CSV table of C-alpha atoms and ligand atoms in Angstrom, one decimal:
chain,number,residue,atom,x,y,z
A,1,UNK,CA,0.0,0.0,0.0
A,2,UNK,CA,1.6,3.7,-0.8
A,3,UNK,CA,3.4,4.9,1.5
A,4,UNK,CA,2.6,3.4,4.9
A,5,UNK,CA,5.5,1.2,6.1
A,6,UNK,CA,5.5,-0.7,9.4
A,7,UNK,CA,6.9,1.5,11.9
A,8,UNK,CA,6.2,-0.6,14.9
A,9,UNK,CA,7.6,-3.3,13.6
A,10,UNK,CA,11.2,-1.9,14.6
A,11,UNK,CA,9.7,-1.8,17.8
A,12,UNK,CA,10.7,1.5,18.2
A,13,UNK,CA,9.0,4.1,20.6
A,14,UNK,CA,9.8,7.4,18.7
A,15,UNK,CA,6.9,9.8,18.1
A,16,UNK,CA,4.7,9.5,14.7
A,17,UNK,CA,1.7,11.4,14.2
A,18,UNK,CA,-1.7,9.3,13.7
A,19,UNK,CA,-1.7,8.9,10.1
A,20,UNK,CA,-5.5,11.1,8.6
A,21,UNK,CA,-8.0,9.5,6.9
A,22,UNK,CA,-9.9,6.1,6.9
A,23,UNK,CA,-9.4,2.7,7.8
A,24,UNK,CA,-11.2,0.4,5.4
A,25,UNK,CA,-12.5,-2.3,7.5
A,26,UNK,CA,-11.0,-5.8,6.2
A,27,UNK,CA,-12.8,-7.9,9.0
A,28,UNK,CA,-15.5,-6.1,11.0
A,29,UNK,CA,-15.7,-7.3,14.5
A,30,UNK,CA,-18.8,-9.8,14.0
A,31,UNK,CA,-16.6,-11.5,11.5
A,32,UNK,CA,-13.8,-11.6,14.5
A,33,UNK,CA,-15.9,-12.8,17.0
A,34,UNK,CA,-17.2,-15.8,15.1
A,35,UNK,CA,-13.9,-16.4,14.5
A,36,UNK,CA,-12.8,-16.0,17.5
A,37,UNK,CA,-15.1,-19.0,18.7
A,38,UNK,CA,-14.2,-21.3,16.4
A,39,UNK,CA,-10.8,-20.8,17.2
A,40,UNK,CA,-12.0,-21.4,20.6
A,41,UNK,CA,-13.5,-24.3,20.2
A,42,UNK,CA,-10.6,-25.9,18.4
A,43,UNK,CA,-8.0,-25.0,20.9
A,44,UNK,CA,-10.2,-26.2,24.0
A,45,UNK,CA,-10.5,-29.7,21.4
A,46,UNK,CA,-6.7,-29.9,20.9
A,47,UNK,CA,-5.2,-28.8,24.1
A,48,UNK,CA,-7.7,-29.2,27.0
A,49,UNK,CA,-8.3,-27.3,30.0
A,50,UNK,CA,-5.5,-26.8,32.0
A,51,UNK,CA,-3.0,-24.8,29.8
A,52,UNK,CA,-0.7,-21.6,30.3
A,53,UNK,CA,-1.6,-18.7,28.0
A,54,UNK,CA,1.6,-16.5,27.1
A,55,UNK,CA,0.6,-13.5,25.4
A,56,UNK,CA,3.0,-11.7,23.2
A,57,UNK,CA,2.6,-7.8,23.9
A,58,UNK,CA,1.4,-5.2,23.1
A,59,UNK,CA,-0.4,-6.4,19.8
A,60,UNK,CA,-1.9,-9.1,21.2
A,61,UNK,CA,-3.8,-8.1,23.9
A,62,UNK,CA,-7.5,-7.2,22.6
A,63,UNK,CA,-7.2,-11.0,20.5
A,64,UNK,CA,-6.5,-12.8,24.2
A,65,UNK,CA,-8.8,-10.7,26.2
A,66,UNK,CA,-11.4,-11.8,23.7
A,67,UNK,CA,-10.0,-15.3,23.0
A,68,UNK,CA,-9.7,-16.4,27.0
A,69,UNK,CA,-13.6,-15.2,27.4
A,70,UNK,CA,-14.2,-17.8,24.4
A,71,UNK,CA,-12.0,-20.5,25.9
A,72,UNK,CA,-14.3,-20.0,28.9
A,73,UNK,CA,-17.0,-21.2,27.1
A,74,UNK,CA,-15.5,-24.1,26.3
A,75,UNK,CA,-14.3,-25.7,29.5
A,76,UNK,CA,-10.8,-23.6,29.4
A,77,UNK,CA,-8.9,-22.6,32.3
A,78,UNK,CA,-5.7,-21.2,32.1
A,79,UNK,CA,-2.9,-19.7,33.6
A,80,UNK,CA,-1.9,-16.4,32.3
A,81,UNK,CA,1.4,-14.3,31.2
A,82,UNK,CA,2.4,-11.7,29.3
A,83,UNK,CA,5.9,-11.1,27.2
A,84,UNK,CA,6.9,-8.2,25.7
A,85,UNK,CA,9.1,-8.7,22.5
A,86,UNK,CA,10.4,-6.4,19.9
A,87,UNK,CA,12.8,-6.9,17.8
A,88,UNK,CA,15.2,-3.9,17.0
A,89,UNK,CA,16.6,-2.2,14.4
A,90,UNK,CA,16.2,1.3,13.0
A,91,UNK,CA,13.6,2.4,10.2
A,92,UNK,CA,10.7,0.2,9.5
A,93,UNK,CA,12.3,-2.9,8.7
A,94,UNK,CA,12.9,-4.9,11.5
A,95,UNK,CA,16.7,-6.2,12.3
A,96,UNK,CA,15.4,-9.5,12.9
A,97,UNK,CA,17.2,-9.5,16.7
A,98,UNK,CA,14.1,-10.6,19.1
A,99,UNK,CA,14.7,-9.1,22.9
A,100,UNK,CA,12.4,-9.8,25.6
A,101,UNK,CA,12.0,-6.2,26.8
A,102,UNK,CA,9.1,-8.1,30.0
A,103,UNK,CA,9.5,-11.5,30.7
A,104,UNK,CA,7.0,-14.2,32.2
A,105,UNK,CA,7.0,-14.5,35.6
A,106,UNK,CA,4.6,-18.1,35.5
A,107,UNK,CA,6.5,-21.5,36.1
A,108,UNK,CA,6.7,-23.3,32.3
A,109,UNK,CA,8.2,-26.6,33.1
A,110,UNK,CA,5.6,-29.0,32.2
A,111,UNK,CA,2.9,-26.6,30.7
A,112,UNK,CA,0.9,-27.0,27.8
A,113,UNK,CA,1.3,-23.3,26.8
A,114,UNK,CA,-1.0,-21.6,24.4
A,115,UNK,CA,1.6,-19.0,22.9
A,116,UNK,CA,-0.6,-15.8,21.3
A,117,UNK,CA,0.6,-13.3,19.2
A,118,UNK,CA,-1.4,-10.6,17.2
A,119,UNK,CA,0.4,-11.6,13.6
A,120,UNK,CA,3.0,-13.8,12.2
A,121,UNK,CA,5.3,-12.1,9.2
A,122,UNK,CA,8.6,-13.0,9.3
A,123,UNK,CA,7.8,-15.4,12.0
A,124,UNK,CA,11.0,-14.6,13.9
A,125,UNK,CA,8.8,-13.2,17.4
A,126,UNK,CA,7.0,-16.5,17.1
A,127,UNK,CA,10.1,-18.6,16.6
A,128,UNK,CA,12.0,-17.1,19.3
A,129,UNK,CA,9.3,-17.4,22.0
A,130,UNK,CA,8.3,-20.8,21.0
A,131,UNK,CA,12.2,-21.6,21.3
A,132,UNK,CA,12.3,-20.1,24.8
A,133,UNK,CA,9.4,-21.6,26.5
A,134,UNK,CA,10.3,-24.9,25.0
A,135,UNK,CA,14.0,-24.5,27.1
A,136,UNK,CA,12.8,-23.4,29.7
A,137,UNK,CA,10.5,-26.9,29.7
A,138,UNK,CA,7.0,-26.9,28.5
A,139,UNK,CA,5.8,-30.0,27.4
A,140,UNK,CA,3.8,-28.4,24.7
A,141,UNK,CA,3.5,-25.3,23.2
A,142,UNK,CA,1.4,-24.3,20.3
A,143,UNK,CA,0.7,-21.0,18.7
A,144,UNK,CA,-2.2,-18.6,18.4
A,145,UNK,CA,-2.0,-16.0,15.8
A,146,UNK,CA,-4.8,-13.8,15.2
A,147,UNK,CA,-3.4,-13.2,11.6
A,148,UNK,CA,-0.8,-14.8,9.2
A,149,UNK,CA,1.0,-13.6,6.2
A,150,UNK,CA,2.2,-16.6,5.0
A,151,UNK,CA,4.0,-14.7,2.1
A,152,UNK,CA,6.3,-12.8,4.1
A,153,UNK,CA,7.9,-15.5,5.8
A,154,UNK,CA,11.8,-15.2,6.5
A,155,UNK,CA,11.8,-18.6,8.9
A,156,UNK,CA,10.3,-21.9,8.9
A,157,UNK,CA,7.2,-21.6,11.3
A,158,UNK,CA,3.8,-22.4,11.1
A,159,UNK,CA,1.2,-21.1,13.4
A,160,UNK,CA,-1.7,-24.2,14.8
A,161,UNK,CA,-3.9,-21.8,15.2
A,162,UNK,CA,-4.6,-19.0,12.5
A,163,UNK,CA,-7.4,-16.5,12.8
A,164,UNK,CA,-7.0,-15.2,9.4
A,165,UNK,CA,-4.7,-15.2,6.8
A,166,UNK,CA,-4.2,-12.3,4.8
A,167,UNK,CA,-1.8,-11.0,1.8
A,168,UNK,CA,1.1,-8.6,2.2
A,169,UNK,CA,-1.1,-5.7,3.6
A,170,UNK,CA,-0.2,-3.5,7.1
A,171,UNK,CA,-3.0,-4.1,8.8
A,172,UNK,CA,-4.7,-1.9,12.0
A,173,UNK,CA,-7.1,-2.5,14.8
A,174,UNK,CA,-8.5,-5.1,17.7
A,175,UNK,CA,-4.9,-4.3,19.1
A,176,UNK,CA,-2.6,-3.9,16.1
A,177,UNK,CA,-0.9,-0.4,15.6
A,178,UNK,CA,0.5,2.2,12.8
A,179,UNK,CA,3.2,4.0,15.1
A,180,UNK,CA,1.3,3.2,18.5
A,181,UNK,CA,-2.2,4.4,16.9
A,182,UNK,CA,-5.4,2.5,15.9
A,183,UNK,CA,-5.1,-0.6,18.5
A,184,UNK,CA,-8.3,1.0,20.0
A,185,UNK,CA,-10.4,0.0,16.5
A,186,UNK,CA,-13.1,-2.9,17.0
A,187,UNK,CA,-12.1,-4.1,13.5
A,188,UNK,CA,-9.4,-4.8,11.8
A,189,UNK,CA,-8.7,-2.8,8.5
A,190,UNK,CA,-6.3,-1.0,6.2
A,191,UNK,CA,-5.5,2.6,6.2
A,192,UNK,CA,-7.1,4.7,3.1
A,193,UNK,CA,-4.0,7.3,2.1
A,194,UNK,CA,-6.2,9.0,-0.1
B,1,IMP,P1,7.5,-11.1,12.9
B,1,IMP,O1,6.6,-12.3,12.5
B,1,IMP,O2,8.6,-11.4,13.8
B,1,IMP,O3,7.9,-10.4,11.6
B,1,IMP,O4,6.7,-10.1,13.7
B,1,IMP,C1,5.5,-9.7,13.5
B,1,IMP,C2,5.3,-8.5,14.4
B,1,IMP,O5,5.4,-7.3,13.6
B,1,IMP,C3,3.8,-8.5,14.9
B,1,IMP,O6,3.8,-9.0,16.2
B,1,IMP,C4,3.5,-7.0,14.9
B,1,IMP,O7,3.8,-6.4,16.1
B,1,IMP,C5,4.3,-6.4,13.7
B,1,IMP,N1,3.5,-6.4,12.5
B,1,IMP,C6,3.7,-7.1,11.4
B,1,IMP,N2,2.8,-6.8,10.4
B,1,IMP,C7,2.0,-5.9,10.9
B,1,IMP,C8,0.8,-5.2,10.4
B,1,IMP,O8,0.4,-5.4,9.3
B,1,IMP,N3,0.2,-4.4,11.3
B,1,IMP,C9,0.7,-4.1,12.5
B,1,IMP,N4,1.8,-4.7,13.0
B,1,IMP,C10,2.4,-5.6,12.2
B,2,MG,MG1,3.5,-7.7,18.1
């Protein structure tokens, strides 16, 4: 899309103004929620009730807060952590280098852990996490993502769980930012530049 790179992918904290104009919703929340369910109900089939859920911050947080309600309905309940992970590197490509910047504080030997993070691009947060938790001893751990772009892989990882998968777009909403702007949105969607 023209002209809007990923600025938060760099992790970086530095000032941008909110973009103007619209965001074209690309999935409007009833479409999320249904989806959200049916992710539910699969991840309550496949791991069962007593799991630890590690969120991946900050994009990830309106997907779990909605996700764990679901997983309620289905029998779910977890223990759960959040991570903070960027990966640094200066403009709007990320360097690739994943840093915990807030760890877990939850005991992981033996968990089934429920790892859940907002998207999967280059796959390198997922790959990283999923490599630490399984050192430091879960038994299990499967992934969450509430979006894939399968095309802009740079490592060999899958997500079990995908809540959409979607082409090389920068996405915003239900938790996902443009320079720390437009988590707040109850849809996700693209920005309009024009
Ligand atoms: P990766 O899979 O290691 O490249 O990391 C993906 C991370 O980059 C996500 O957790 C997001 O924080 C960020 N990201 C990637 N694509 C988008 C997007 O379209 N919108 C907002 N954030 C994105
Ligand atoms: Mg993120």
């Amino acid at each position: 899309m023209s002209g809007l790179g990923p600025p938060s992918a760099s992790g970086a904290t530095d000032a941008v103004q909110r973009p103007p104009g619209k965001v074209e919703i690309m999935y409007s929340a009833a479409e999320i929620s249904a989806r959200v369910g049916a992710l539910a109900a699969d991840i309550a089939d496949t791991l069962g009730p007593d799991i630890l859920v590690v969120a991946v911050l900050k994009g990830s947080f309106v997907f779990t807060a909605d996700l764990l309600r679901a997983l309620h309905h289905h029998g779910v309940h977890p223990r759960i952590d959040f991570m903070t992970l960027s990966s640094y590197g200066t403009g709007t490509e990320s360097s690739g280098k994943v840093r915990i910047t807030r760890d877990i504080t939850d005991e992981v030997r033996g968990a089934k852990i429920l790892l859940i993070d907002d998207i999967l691009e280059s796959g390198r947060t997922l790959a990283f996490a999923r490599e630490l938790l399984r050192e430091r001893g879960a038994e299990v751990v499967q992934s969450c993502v509430l979006l894939d772009k399968p095309e802009k892989r740079k490592t060999e990882i899958n997500a079990e769980f995908v809540g959409f998968a979607i082409g090389d777009a920068f996405v915003v909403g239900y938790g996902l930012d443009y320079a720390h702007y437009f988590r707040e949105l109850p849809y996700i969607g693209v920005i309009a530049t024009d």
